[in-house]
Amino acid sequence: MSYLAKNYNRKKISFQKGKGSYLYGYNGTKYLDFVQGIAVNCLGHAHPRLVKEINSQSKKLWHVSNAFEIKEGEELARKLVKRTFADYVMFQNSGAEATELSIKLARRYFYSIGKPQKNRILCIKNSFHGRTIAAIYASGSKKMTEGFGPKVAGFDHFNFGDHKTLKKAISNKTAAIMVEPIMGEGGIKLIPNWCLKGLRKFCDKKKILLIIDEIQTGCSRTGKFFAFEHAKIKPDIVPVAKGLAGGYPIGAVLMTKKIAKAVEPGIHGSTFGGQPLQTKIGSIVMDIISKKSFLDEVKKNSNFFISELNILKKKFPKIIKEVRGRGYLIGLQLYKDQSEFIHHLMQNKLLTIRASENVVRILPPLNVKKNEIKQALKIIDKVCSKYK
Ligand SMILES: *Cc1c(COP(=O)(O)O)cnc(C)c1O
């Protein structure tokens, strides 16, 4: 009997420990974990450096109120600003909180320049920005909002890749466009570079803001620190979370100076956002994942992985429809429902997770070893061979 309410459809396995790319079940079975908390444990399980830093920081200081200056938070913010488009940072605890704050900042910016009527946020239909009451209506998915009315006002939607619906949905009340550069839950659908460039130009022309949700795609997942860097553009506001502290809860919103001008004491707060333990871990993760040599490895090995998966697609043209994604955010789109396939992979000791459109989502840790990738490829090949 489980006393946990049933909001998840959980697989019937649990783990007693993890190390690097592997998880160990209670019966000793070893699994190759290519879920990693859905892109959260970006350095795998129990990374020695992180274990050391958690131990050391936990003996010094965990939590103080944001009423005081927090050196560890200052340090992580400095690293994020030095490495990215941003001029300022605000810390949160989670992804949904970070997207909510991004929405608040877009509205507050227009309020601060005397245009409070510009407060609507334009999003892609069936995107994913989190599960809070505002974030589900931002996502515009029927499934996520069902039974949670009344509808939260202030969100408009356009269809993925459909410029006509985008132009139709925009109005003089639009404050910002918010998109995921690669739709994660939505099926690893990538917005091409030229399209992101076009979106930036469009926002400039309409004098509105561009919010890029990098919660799943960020923190070096695609081979650049942020996925939008592939398109060489600069957004105005970027929510980050998942991988930022390698498995420890954290969220952040990165912003330009222009947006930060609208931030005054008292307009926002978060009890757990920006705490010493959380931001200390984030700082160490940043040091590791933002190094050029680290990113070069991610690029090289993920290109190998994706090209090998494309070879498997050619070998099994009736099973694999498309290999999607970039870096280590990979989607294997199948012709049929993917649940059984994922189950077979799991029986062969490879953990993956679903996404929309029959996609098997594959998210290795960023420091995955090449022989572990080869091992995963073998398992996928084997499951495809037996799959009807
Ligand atoms: C996971 C995710 C979120 C929500 O993050 P939580 O920490 O679960 O609230 C928001 N946006 C994107 C793109 C995500 O992948």
Tab-separated table of C-alpha atoms and ligand atoms in Angstrom:
chain	number	residue	atom	x	y	z
A	1	MET	CA	0.000	0.000	0.000
A	2	SER	CA	1.402	3.385	-0.993
A	3	TYR	CA	0.262	6.526	0.769
A	4	LEU	CA	1.424	8.706	-2.099
A	5	ALA	CA	-1.478	10.156	-4.083
A	6	LYS	CA	-1.496	8.864	-7.628
A	7	ASN	CA	-0.451	11.803	-9.799
A	8	TYR	CA	2.289	9.736	-11.461
A	9	ASN	CA	2.149	6.544	-13.440
A	10	ARG	CA	5.289	5.098	-11.869
A	11	LYS	CA	7.363	2.206	-13.196
A	12	LYS	CA	7.579	-0.650	-10.726
A	13	ILE	CA	11.271	-0.271	-9.918
A	14	SER	CA	13.118	1.731	-7.304
A	15	PHE	CA	16.788	2.310	-6.748
A	16	GLN	CA	19.061	2.219	-3.770
A	17	LYS	CA	21.964	4.139	-5.216
A	18	GLY	CA	23.438	5.761	-8.290
A	19	LYS	CA	26.948	6.283	-9.597
A	20	GLY	CA	27.740	8.275	-12.742
A	21	SER	CA	25.587	6.998	-15.602
A	22	TYR	CA	24.276	4.025	-13.602
A	23	LEU	CA	21.452	3.333	-11.171
A	24	TYR	CA	21.357	0.243	-8.938
A	25	GLY	CA	18.055	-1.405	-8.080
A	26	TYR	CA	17.388	-2.977	-4.667
A	27	ASN	CA	18.008	-6.434	-6.084
A	28	GLY	CA	21.416	-5.299	-7.337
A	29	THR	CA	20.392	-4.881	-10.972
A	30	LYS	CA	22.443	-2.210	-12.717
A	31	TYR	CA	20.698	0.145	-15.130
A	32	LEU	CA	22.147	2.604	-17.599
A	33	ASP	CA	20.274	5.769	-16.622
A	34	PHE	CA	19.572	7.851	-19.726
A	35	VAL	CA	16.819	9.794	-17.983
A	36	GLN	CA	18.904	11.360	-15.192
A	37	GLY	CA	15.872	12.892	-13.524
A	38	ILE	CA	14.825	14.309	-16.924
A	39	ALA	CA	17.993	16.287	-17.624
A	40	VAL	CA	18.513	17.153	-13.963
A	41	ASN	CA	21.601	15.166	-12.925
A	42	CYS	CA	23.738	16.699	-15.639
A	43	LEU	CA	26.927	15.209	-14.164
A	44	GLY	CA	25.386	11.823	-13.388
A	45	HIS	CA	24.741	10.387	-9.942
A	46	ALA	CA	26.944	11.153	-6.936
A	47	HIS	CA	29.625	13.087	-8.811
A	48	PRO	CA	32.643	13.031	-6.436
A	49	ARG	CA	33.281	16.760	-6.661
A	50	LEU	CA	29.637	17.577	-5.871
A	51	VAL	CA	29.554	15.075	-3.004
A	52	LYS	CA	32.625	16.748	-1.542
A	53	GLU	CA	31.213	20.279	-1.887
A	54	ILE	CA	27.795	19.311	-0.461
A	55	ASN	CA	29.528	17.760	2.535
A	56	SER	CA	31.725	20.750	3.096
A	57	GLN	CA	29.005	23.412	2.602
A	58	SER	CA	26.481	21.460	4.695
A	59	LYS	CA	28.798	21.778	7.677
A	60	LYS	CA	29.006	25.549	7.205
A	61	LEU	CA	25.637	27.012	6.163
A	62	TRP	CA	22.437	25.761	4.540
A	63	HIS	CA	19.880	28.485	4.698
A	64	VAL	CA	19.613	32.137	5.577
A	65	SER	CA	16.868	34.586	4.740
A	66	ASN	CA	17.109	36.657	1.589
A	67	ALA	CA	16.932	39.600	3.985
A	68	PHE	CA	20.717	39.172	4.144
A	69	GLU	CA	23.453	39.120	1.535
A	70	ILE	CA	24.337	35.603	0.403
A	71	LYS	CA	27.893	35.219	-0.904
A	72	GLU	CA	27.348	31.830	-2.552
A	73	GLY	CA	24.385	33.230	-4.533
A	74	GLU	CA	26.434	36.281	-5.562
A	75	GLU	CA	29.134	33.950	-6.827
A	76	LEU	CA	26.797	31.789	-8.946
A	77	ALA	CA	25.057	34.886	-10.337
A	78	ARG	CA	28.465	36.311	-11.301
A	79	LYS	CA	29.387	33.106	-13.113
A	80	LEU	CA	26.078	33.014	-14.983
A	81	VAL	CA	26.387	36.636	-16.067
A	82	LYS	CA	30.030	36.218	-17.146
A	83	ARG	CA	29.121	33.201	-19.245
A	84	THR	CA	25.832	34.322	-20.873
A	85	PHE	CA	23.792	37.154	-22.441
A	86	ALA	CA	22.491	38.146	-19.010
A	87	ASP	CA	23.286	41.162	-16.836
A	88	TYR	CA	21.314	40.084	-13.751
A	89	VAL	CA	19.952	36.953	-12.099
A	90	MET	CA	17.112	36.111	-9.670
A	91	PHE	CA	17.127	32.695	-7.972
A	92	GLN	CA	14.122	30.398	-7.493
A	93	ASN	CA	13.601	26.761	-6.457
A	94	SER	CA	12.168	25.149	-9.539
A	95	GLY	CA	11.420	25.435	-13.227
A	96	ALA	CA	7.758	26.382	-12.936
A	97	GLU	CA	8.657	29.122	-10.483
A	98	ALA	CA	11.255	30.419	-12.928
A	99	THR	CA	8.793	30.552	-15.844
A	100	GLU	CA	6.230	32.275	-13.604
A	101	LEU	CA	8.810	34.855	-12.614
A	102	SER	CA	9.712	35.341	-16.282
A	103	ILE	CA	6.061	36.147	-17.006
A	104	LYS	CA	5.932	38.510	-14.013
A	105	LEU	CA	9.098	40.294	-15.175
A	106	ALA	CA	7.777	40.796	-18.717
A	107	ARG	CA	4.612	42.363	-17.322
A	108	ARG	CA	6.448	44.397	-14.724
A	109	TYR	CA	8.799	45.746	-17.387
A	110	PHE	CA	5.932	47.193	-19.434
A	111	TYR	CA	4.261	48.455	-16.266
A	112	SER	CA	7.480	50.243	-15.332
A	113	ILE	CA	7.642	52.057	-18.674
A	114	GLY	CA	4.038	53.181	-18.402
A	115	LYS	CA	2.467	50.548	-20.674
A	116	PRO	CA	0.634	48.244	-18.253
A	117	GLN	CA	-1.841	47.269	-20.960
A	118	LYS	CA	0.961	45.270	-22.606
A	119	ASN	CA	0.624	42.186	-20.428
A	120	ARG	CA	-0.248	39.208	-22.622
A	121	ILE	CA	2.206	36.361	-23.189
A	122	LEU	CA	2.246	34.518	-26.498
A	123	CYS	CA	3.265	30.848	-26.299
A	124	ILE	CA	3.365	27.757	-28.488
A	125	LYS	CA	0.276	25.573	-28.208
A	126	ASN	CA	1.023	22.369	-26.260
A	127	SER	CA	4.385	23.596	-25.041
A	128	PHE	CA	5.581	22.906	-21.504
A	129	HIS	CA	6.440	25.588	-18.989
A	130	GLY	CA	5.622	23.825	-15.718
A	131	ARG	CA	2.658	22.862	-13.575
A	132	THR	CA	1.685	25.923	-11.560
A	133	ILE	CA	-1.680	27.484	-12.280
A	134	ALA	CA	-0.235	30.169	-14.583
A	135	ALA	CA	2.325	27.862	-16.222
A	136	ILE	CA	-0.308	25.308	-17.296
A	137	TYR	CA	-2.325	28.010	-19.033
A	138	ALA	CA	0.879	29.320	-20.616
A	139	SER	CA	1.494	25.817	-21.975
A	140	GLY	CA	-1.970	25.839	-23.533
A	141	SER	CA	-2.455	22.110	-23.277
A	142	LYS	CA	-5.947	20.752	-22.793
A	143	LYS	CA	-4.672	17.774	-20.843
A	144	MET	CA	-2.736	19.847	-18.313
A	145	THR	CA	-5.484	22.431	-17.712
A	146	GLU	CA	-8.485	20.099	-17.601
A	147	GLY	CA	-10.406	20.499	-14.348
A	148	PHE	CA	-8.252	23.383	-13.141
A	149	GLY	CA	-10.432	26.290	-14.268
A	150	PRO	CA	-11.227	29.105	-14.261
A	151	LYS	CA	-8.854	29.732	-17.128
A	152	VAL	CA	-6.004	32.070	-16.221
A	153	ALA	CA	-6.218	35.096	-18.494
A	154	GLY	CA	-3.317	36.696	-20.318
A	155	PHE	CA	-2.032	33.895	-22.552
A	156	ASP	CA	-2.356	33.515	-26.313
A	157	HIS	CA	-1.099	30.668	-28.453
A	158	PHE	CA	0.236	29.890	-31.883
A	159	ASN	CA	1.011	26.554	-33.480
A	160	PHE	CA	4.558	25.203	-33.664
A	161	GLY	CA	6.169	26.282	-36.939
A	162	ASP	CA	3.079	28.190	-38.077
A	163	HIS	CA	3.950	31.796	-38.855
A	164	LYS	CA	0.381	32.642	-39.848
A	165	THR	CA	-1.090	31.783	-36.440
A	166	LEU	CA	1.804	33.625	-34.791
A	167	LYS	CA	1.063	36.837	-36.680
A	168	LYS	CA	-2.647	36.454	-36.025
A	169	ALA	CA	-2.245	35.883	-32.283
A	170	ILE	CA	-0.096	38.951	-31.659
A	171	SER	CA	-1.813	42.189	-30.604
A	172	ASN	CA	-0.909	45.565	-29.143
A	173	LYS	CA	-1.440	43.937	-25.727
A	174	THR	CA	1.310	41.363	-26.264
A	175	ALA	CA	4.223	41.829	-23.854
A	176	ALA	CA	6.355	38.823	-24.783
A	177	ILE	CA	6.730	35.662	-26.789
A	178	MET	CA	7.829	32.669	-24.685
A	179	VAL	CA	9.181	29.506	-26.342
A	180	GLU	CA	11.255	26.435	-25.591
A	181	PRO	CA	14.075	26.294	-28.188
A	182	ILE	CA	13.519	22.536	-28.299
A	183	MET	CA	10.113	21.390	-27.060
A	184	GLY	CA	11.044	18.768	-24.474
A	185	GLU	CA	7.780	17.256	-23.248
A	186	GLY	CA	6.292	18.166	-26.634
A	187	GLY	CA	8.407	15.557	-28.449
A	188	ILE	CA	11.945	17.003	-28.866
A	189	LYS	CA	10.797	19.398	-31.557
A	190	LEU	CA	13.544	21.823	-32.450
A	191	ILE	CA	12.994	25.413	-33.537
A	192	PRO	CA	15.539	25.856	-36.364
A	193	ASN	CA	18.208	28.554	-35.983
A	194	TRP	CA	16.777	30.695	-38.776
A	195	CYS	CA	13.406	30.583	-37.068
A	196	LEU	CA	14.783	31.684	-33.686
A	197	LYS	CA	16.591	34.511	-35.498
A	198	GLY	CA	13.290	35.435	-37.146
A	199	LEU	CA	11.513	35.412	-33.788
A	200	ARG	CA	14.111	37.773	-32.349
A	201	LYS	CA	13.696	40.169	-35.278
A	202	PHE	CA	9.922	39.928	-35.035
A	203	CYS	CA	10.010	40.789	-31.306
A	204	ASP	CA	12.318	43.744	-31.998
A	205	LYS	CA	10.012	45.010	-34.716
A	206	LYS	CA	6.955	44.732	-32.455
A	207	LYS	CA	8.938	46.113	-29.474
A	208	ILE	CA	8.082	43.113	-27.332
A	209	LEU	CA	10.241	40.773	-25.249
A	210	LEU	CA	11.595	37.343	-26.082
A	211	ILE	CA	11.545	34.795	-23.249
A	212	ILE	CA	13.390	31.559	-23.961
A	213	ASP	CA	12.594	28.688	-21.601
A	214	GLU	CA	15.942	26.896	-21.217
A	215	ILE	CA	14.872	24.775	-18.266
A	216	GLN	CA	15.418	21.494	-20.128
A	217	THR	CA	17.649	22.648	-22.996
A	218	GLY	CA	20.033	24.811	-20.959
A	219	CYS	CA	23.102	24.058	-18.827
A	220	SER	CA	25.147	22.698	-21.765
A	221	ARG	CA	22.611	19.970	-22.678
A	222	THR	CA	22.796	20.761	-26.419
A	223	GLY	CA	26.549	21.346	-26.621
A	224	LYS	CA	26.328	25.079	-25.960
A	225	PHE	CA	25.542	26.536	-22.553
A	226	PHE	CA	22.144	27.665	-23.869
A	227	ALA	CA	20.373	26.137	-26.867
A	228	PHE	CA	19.552	29.573	-28.323
A	229	GLU	CA	23.310	30.243	-28.637
A	230	HIS	CA	23.266	27.956	-31.695
A	231	ALA	CA	21.160	30.664	-33.395
A	232	LYS	CA	23.448	33.489	-32.187
A	233	ILE	CA	20.596	35.519	-30.735
A	234	LYS	CA	20.066	37.313	-27.435
A	235	PRO	CA	16.804	36.884	-25.566
A	236	ASP	CA	15.545	39.311	-22.896
A	237	ILE	CA	14.558	36.821	-20.199
A	238	VAL	CA	15.612	33.188	-19.690
A	239	PRO	CA	14.260	30.816	-17.036
A	240	VAL	CA	16.700	28.029	-16.058
A	241	ALA	CA	16.402	25.138	-13.609
A	242	LYS	CA	16.795	21.347	-14.019
A	243	GLY	CA	20.550	20.828	-14.542
A	244	LEU	CA	21.767	24.022	-12.920
A	245	ALA	CA	22.757	22.410	-9.602
A	246	GLY	CA	23.315	18.893	-10.950
A	247	GLY	CA	20.368	17.364	-9.072
A	248	TYR	CA	19.901	19.750	-6.191
A	249	PRO	CA	16.692	21.868	-6.414
A	250	ILE	CA	17.274	25.264	-7.985
A	251	GLY	CA	15.718	27.684	-10.439
A	252	ALA	CA	16.863	31.004	-11.827
A	253	VAL	CA	15.792	33.750	-14.161
A	254	LEU	CA	18.464	35.476	-16.212
A	255	MET	CA	17.711	38.905	-17.641
A	256	THR	CA	19.194	41.900	-19.397
A	257	LYS	CA	19.816	45.265	-17.745
A	258	LYS	CA	16.713	46.668	-19.414
A	259	ILE	CA	14.481	44.152	-17.624
A	260	ALA	CA	16.366	44.376	-14.322
A	261	LYS	CA	15.610	48.102	-14.162
A	262	ALA	CA	11.998	47.152	-13.452
A	263	VAL	CA	12.998	45.102	-10.405
A	264	GLU	CA	12.591	46.870	-7.076
A	265	PRO	CA	12.691	45.592	-3.486
A	266	GLY	CA	9.463	43.844	-2.564
A	267	ILE	CA	8.137	42.975	-6.035
A	268	HIS	CA	9.129	39.307	-5.760
A	269	GLY	CA	10.629	36.828	-3.338
A	270	SER	CA	11.239	33.160	-2.698
A	271	THR	CA	12.094	31.529	0.625
A	272	PHE	CA	14.305	28.795	-0.781
A	273	GLY	CA	15.493	30.657	-3.881
A	274	GLY	CA	19.201	31.498	-3.832
A	275	GLN	CA	20.207	29.675	-0.654
A	276	PRO	CA	23.877	29.023	0.241
A	277	LEU	CA	23.851	25.236	-0.175
A	278	GLN	CA	21.872	25.342	-3.429
A	279	THR	CA	23.925	28.078	-5.061
A	280	LYS	CA	27.266	26.678	-3.858
A	281	ILE	CA	26.483	23.423	-5.665
A	282	GLY	CA	25.309	25.406	-8.714
A	283	SER	CA	28.634	27.249	-8.746
A	284	ILE	CA	30.634	24.029	-8.863
A	285	VAL	CA	28.376	22.610	-11.600
A	286	MET	CA	28.862	25.843	-13.579
A	287	ASP	CA	32.662	25.564	-13.290
A	288	ILE	CA	32.543	22.083	-14.783
A	289	ILE	CA	29.868	22.356	-17.489
A	290	SER	CA	30.782	25.742	-18.907
A	291	LYS	CA	34.408	24.801	-19.709
A	292	LYS	CA	35.169	24.760	-23.423
A	293	SER	CA	36.840	21.353	-23.249
A	294	PHE	CA	33.753	19.918	-21.505
A	295	LEU	CA	31.421	21.370	-24.152
A	296	ASP	CA	33.680	20.058	-26.937
A	297	GLU	CA	33.330	16.532	-25.492
A	298	VAL	CA	29.535	16.920	-25.279
A	299	LYS	CA	29.435	18.010	-28.923
A	300	LYS	CA	31.753	15.279	-30.170
A	301	ASN	CA	30.182	12.354	-28.313
A	302	SER	CA	26.580	13.454	-28.825
A	303	ASN	CA	27.230	13.812	-32.573
A	304	PHE	CA	28.535	10.260	-32.523
A	305	PHE	CA	25.436	9.089	-30.612
A	306	ILE	CA	23.006	10.858	-32.969
A	307	SER	CA	24.748	9.640	-36.135
A	308	GLU	CA	24.760	6.057	-34.825
A	309	LEU	CA	21.044	6.381	-34.022
A	310	ASN	CA	20.455	7.529	-37.600
A	311	ILE	CA	22.230	4.382	-38.775
A	312	LEU	CA	19.812	2.372	-36.597
A	313	LYS	CA	16.947	4.308	-38.171
A	314	LYS	CA	18.132	3.130	-41.607
A	315	LYS	CA	18.482	-0.416	-40.300
A	316	PHE	CA	14.949	-0.395	-38.828
A	317	PRO	CA	12.990	1.915	-41.158
A	318	LYS	CA	9.650	0.472	-40.048
A	319	ILE	CA	10.250	1.122	-36.369
A	320	ILE	CA	12.179	4.396	-36.096
A	321	LYS	CA	10.539	7.290	-37.898
A	322	GLU	CA	12.907	10.088	-36.946
A	323	VAL	CA	15.902	10.890	-34.764
A	324	ARG	CA	15.280	14.307	-33.213
A	325	GLY	CA	17.121	16.766	-31.048
A	326	ARG	CA	20.539	18.212	-30.456
A	327	GLY	CA	23.413	17.317	-28.139
A	328	TYR	CA	22.187	15.039	-25.364
A	329	LEU	CA	18.543	16.024	-25.737
A	330	ILE	CA	17.594	13.229	-28.082
A	331	GLY	CA	14.247	11.922	-29.259
A	332	LEU	CA	13.664	8.668	-31.059
A	333	GLN	CA	10.324	9.043	-32.775
A	334	LEU	CA	8.653	5.695	-33.411
A	335	TYR	CA	5.839	4.839	-35.803
A	336	LYS	CA	3.889	3.233	-32.968
A	337	ASP	CA	3.139	4.129	-29.366
A	338	GLN	CA	6.468	4.106	-27.539
A	339	SER	CA	5.438	2.708	-24.099
A	340	GLU	CA	6.175	-0.912	-24.917
A	341	PHE	CA	9.496	0.013	-26.540
A	342	ILE	CA	10.555	1.942	-23.433
A	343	HIS	CA	9.556	-1.069	-21.338
A	344	HIS	CA	11.727	-3.373	-23.487
A	345	LEU	CA	14.663	-0.991	-23.170
A	346	MET	CA	14.188	-1.064	-19.403
A	347	GLN	CA	14.117	-4.866	-19.363
A	348	ASN	CA	17.454	-4.658	-21.163
A	349	LYS	CA	18.723	-2.288	-18.451
A	350	LEU	CA	18.489	0.991	-20.328
A	351	LEU	CA	16.287	3.691	-18.779
A	352	THR	CA	14.653	6.254	-21.078
A	353	ILE	CA	11.478	8.332	-20.844
A	354	ARG	CA	8.577	9.250	-23.087
A	355	ALA	CA	7.726	12.548	-24.751
A	356	SER	CA	4.746	13.454	-26.971
A	357	GLU	CA	4.381	12.232	-30.572
A	358	ASN	CA	5.548	8.640	-29.859
A	359	VAL	CA	8.982	9.859	-28.861
A	360	VAL	CA	11.437	7.924	-26.682
A	361	ARG	CA	13.421	10.625	-24.923
A	362	ILE	CA	17.109	9.879	-24.311
A	363	LEU	CA	18.952	12.094	-21.833
A	364	PRO	CA	22.364	10.766	-20.801
A	365	PRO	CA	24.418	12.705	-18.280
A	366	LEU	CA	26.625	15.264	-20.035
A	367	ASN	CA	29.772	13.444	-18.860
A	368	VAL	CA	28.590	10.067	-20.191
A	369	LYS	CA	31.413	7.862	-21.440
A	370	LYS	CA	31.644	6.783	-25.044
A	371	ASN	CA	31.523	3.098	-24.107
A	372	GLU	CA	28.277	3.769	-22.201
A	373	ILE	CA	26.811	5.326	-25.358
A	374	LYS	CA	27.914	2.247	-27.302
A	375	GLN	CA	26.283	0.044	-24.682
A	376	ALA	CA	22.994	1.989	-25.049
A	377	LEU	CA	23.194	1.691	-28.856
A	378	LYS	CA	23.589	-2.078	-28.546
A	379	ILE	CA	20.493	-2.282	-26.353
A	380	ILE	CA	18.437	-0.107	-28.717
A	381	ASP	CA	19.611	-2.231	-31.664
A	382	LYS	CA	18.647	-5.418	-29.807
A	383	VAL	CA	15.189	-4.116	-28.842
A	384	CYS	CA	14.549	-2.936	-32.428
A	385	SER	CA	15.529	-6.409	-33.740
A	386	LYS	CA	12.995	-8.111	-31.506
A	387	TYR	CA	10.300	-5.479	-31.872
A	388	LYS	CA	7.420	-6.108	-34.216
B	1	LIG	C1	10.732	20.727	-16.486
B	1	LIG	C2	10.358	21.962	-17.200
B	1	LIG	C3	9.664	22.994	-16.549
B	1	LIG	C4	9.158	22.873	-15.127
B	1	LIG	O1	10.150	22.669	-14.186
B	1	LIG	P1	9.759	22.161	-12.708
B	1	LIG	O2	11.041	22.244	-11.953
B	1	LIG	O3	9.214	20.788	-12.840
B	1	LIG	O4	8.731	23.099	-12.186
B	1	LIG	C5	9.389	24.154	-17.274
B	1	LIG	N1	9.779	24.280	-18.563
B	1	LIG	C6	10.451	23.306	-19.212
B	1	LIG	C7	10.870	23.517	-20.618
B	1	LIG	C8	10.735	22.100	-18.562
B	1	LIG	O5	11.366	21.125	-19.225
